[in-house]
Coordinates of N, CA, C and O in Angstrom, one line a residue:
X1 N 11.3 1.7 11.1 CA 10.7 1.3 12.4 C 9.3 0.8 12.2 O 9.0 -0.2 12.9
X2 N 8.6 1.2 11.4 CA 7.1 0.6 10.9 C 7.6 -1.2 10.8 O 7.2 -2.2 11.5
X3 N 8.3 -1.1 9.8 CA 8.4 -3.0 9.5 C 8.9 -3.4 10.4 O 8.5 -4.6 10.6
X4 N 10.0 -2.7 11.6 CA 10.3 -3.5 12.7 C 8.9 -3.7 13.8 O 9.0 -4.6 14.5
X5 N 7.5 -3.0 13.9 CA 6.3 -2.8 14.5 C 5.5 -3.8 13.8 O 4.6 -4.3 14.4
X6 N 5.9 -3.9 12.4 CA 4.7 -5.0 11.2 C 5.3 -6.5 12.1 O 4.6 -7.3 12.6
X7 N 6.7 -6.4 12.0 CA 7.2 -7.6 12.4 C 6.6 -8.1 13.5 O 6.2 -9.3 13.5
X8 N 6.7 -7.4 14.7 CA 6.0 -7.7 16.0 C 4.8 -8.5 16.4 O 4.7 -9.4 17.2
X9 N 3.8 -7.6 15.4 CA 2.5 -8.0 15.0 C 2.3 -9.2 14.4 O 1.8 -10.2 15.0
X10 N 2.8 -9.3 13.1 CA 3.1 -10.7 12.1 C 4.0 -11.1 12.2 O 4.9 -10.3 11.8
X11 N 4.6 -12.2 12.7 CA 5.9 -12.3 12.9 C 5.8 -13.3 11.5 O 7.0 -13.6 11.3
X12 N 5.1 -13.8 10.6 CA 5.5 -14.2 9.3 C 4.8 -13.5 8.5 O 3.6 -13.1 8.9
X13 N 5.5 -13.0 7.1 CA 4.8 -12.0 6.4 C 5.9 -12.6 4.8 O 6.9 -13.3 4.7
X14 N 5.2 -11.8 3.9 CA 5.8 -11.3 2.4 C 5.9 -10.4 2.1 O 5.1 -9.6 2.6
X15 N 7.0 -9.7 1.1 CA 7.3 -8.6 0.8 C 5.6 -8.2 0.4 O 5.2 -7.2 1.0
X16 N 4.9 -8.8 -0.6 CA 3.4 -8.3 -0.4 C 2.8 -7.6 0.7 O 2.2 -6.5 0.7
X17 N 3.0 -8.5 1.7 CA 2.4 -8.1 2.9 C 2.9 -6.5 3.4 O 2.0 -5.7 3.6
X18 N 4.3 -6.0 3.5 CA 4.9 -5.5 3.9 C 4.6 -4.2 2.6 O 4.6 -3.0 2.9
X19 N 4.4 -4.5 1.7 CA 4.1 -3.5 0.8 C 2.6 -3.0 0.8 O 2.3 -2.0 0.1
X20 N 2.0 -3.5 1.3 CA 0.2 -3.2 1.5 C 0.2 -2.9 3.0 O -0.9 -2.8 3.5
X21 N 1.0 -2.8 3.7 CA 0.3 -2.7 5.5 C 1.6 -1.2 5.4 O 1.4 -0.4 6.2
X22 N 2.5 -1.0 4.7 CA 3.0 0.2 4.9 C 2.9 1.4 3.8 O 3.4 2.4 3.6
X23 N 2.0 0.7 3.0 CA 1.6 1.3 1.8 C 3.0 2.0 0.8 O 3.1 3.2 0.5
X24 N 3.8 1.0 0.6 CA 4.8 1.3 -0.2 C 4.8 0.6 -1.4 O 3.8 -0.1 -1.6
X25 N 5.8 0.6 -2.2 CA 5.9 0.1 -3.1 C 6.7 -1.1 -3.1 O 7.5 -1.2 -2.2
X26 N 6.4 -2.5 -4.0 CA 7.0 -3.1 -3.7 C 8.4 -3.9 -3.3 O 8.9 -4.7 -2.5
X27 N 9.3 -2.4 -5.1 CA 10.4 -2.3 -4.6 C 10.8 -1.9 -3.6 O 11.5 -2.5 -2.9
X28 N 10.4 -0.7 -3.2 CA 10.6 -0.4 -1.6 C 10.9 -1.5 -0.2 O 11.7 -1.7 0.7
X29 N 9.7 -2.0 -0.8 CA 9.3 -3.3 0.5 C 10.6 -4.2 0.7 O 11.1 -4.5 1.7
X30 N 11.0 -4.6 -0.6 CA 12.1 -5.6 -0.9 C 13.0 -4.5 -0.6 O 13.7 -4.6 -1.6
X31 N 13.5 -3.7 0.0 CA 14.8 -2.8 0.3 C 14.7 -2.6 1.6 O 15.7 -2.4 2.3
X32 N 13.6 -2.5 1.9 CA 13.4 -2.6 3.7 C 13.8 -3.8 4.4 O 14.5 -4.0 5.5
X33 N 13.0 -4.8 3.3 CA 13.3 -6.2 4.3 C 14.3 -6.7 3.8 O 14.9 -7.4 4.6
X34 N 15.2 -6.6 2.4 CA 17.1 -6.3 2.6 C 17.9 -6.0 4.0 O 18.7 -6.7 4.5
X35 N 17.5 -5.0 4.3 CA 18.3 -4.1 4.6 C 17.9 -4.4 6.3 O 18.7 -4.0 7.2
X36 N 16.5 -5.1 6.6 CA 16.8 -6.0 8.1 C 17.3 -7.6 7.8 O 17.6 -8.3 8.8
X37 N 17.4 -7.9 7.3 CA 18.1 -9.1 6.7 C 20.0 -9.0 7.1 O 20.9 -9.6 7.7
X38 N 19.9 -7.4 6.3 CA 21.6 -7.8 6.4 C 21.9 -7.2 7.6 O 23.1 -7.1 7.9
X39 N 20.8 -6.7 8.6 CA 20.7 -6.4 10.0 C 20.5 -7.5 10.8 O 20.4 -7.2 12.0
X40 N 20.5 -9.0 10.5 CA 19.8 -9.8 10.8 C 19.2 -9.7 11.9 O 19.5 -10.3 12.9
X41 N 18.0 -8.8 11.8 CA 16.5 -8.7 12.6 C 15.8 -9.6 11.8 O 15.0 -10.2 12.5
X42 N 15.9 -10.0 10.4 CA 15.0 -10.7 9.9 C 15.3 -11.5 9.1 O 16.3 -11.1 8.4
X43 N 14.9 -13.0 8.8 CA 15.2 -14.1 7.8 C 14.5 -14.8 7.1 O 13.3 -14.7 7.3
X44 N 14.9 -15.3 6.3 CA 13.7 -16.0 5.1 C 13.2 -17.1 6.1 O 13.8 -17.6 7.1
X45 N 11.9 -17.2 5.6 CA 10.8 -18.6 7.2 C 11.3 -19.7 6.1 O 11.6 -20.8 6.7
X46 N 11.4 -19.6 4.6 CA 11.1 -20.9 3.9 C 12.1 -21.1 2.8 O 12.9 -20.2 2.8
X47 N 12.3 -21.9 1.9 CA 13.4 -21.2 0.4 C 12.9 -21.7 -0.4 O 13.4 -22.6 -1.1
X48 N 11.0 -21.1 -0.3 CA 10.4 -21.3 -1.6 C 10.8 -19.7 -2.3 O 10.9 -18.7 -1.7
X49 N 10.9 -19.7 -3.9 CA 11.3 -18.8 -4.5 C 9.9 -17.7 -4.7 O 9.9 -16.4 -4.6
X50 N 9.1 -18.2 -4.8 CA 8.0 -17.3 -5.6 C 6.9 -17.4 -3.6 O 6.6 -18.3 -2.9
X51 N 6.7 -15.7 -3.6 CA 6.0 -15.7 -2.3 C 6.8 -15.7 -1.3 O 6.1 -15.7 -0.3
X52 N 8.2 -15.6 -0.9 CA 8.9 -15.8 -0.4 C 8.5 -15.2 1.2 O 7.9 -14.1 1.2
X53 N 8.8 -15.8 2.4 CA 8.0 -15.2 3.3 C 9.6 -15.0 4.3 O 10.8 -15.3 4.1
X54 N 9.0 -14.3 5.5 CA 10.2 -13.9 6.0 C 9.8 -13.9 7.8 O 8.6 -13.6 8.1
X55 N 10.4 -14.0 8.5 CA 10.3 -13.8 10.2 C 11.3 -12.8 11.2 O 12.5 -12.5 10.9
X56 N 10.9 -12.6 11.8 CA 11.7 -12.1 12.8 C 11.8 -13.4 13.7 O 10.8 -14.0 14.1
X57 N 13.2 -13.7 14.0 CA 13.2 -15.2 14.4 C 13.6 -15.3 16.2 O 13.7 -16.3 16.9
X58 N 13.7 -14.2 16.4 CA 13.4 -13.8 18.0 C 12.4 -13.8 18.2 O 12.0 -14.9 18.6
X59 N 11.7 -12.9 18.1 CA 10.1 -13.0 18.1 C 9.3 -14.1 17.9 O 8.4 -14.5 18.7
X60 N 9.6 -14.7 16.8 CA 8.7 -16.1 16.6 C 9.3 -17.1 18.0 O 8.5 -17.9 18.5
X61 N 10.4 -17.1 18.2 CA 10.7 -18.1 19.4 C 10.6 -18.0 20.6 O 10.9 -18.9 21.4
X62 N 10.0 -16.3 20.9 CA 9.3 -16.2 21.8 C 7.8 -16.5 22.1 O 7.3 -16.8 23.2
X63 N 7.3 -16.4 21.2 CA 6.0 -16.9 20.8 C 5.5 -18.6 20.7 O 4.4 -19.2 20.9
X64 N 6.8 -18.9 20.4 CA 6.1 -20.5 20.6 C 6.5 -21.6 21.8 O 6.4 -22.8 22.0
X65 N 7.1 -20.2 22.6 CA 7.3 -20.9 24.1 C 6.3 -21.3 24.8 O 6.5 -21.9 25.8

């Protein structure tokens, strides 16, 4: 529920991001944001490989109304 509240906040972020604002580890971070991925609450923003950043894509389309 934290990364679903991170998401809110940031609606674009990196597993970095997600691993320093919930103070986890990185593998961690990458199993969280898995695991709303295959929830699809969340999606890759871009398909750069290195940095890879991610959205909540509700949220952002509410935002740029």
């Amino acid at each position: 529920m934290r990364l679903v509240d991170y998401a809110l906040a940031q609606p674009i972020f990196t597993i970095r991001n997600v691993s320093q604002h919930l103070d986890v580890t990185p593998a961690r971070a990458r199993t969280l944001v898995a695991q709303l991925v295959a929830a699809d609450v969340l999606r890759r923003y871009d398909d750069s490989s290195y940095g890879r950043r991610f959205t909540a894509p509700d949220i952002l389309a509410i935002l740029l109304r």
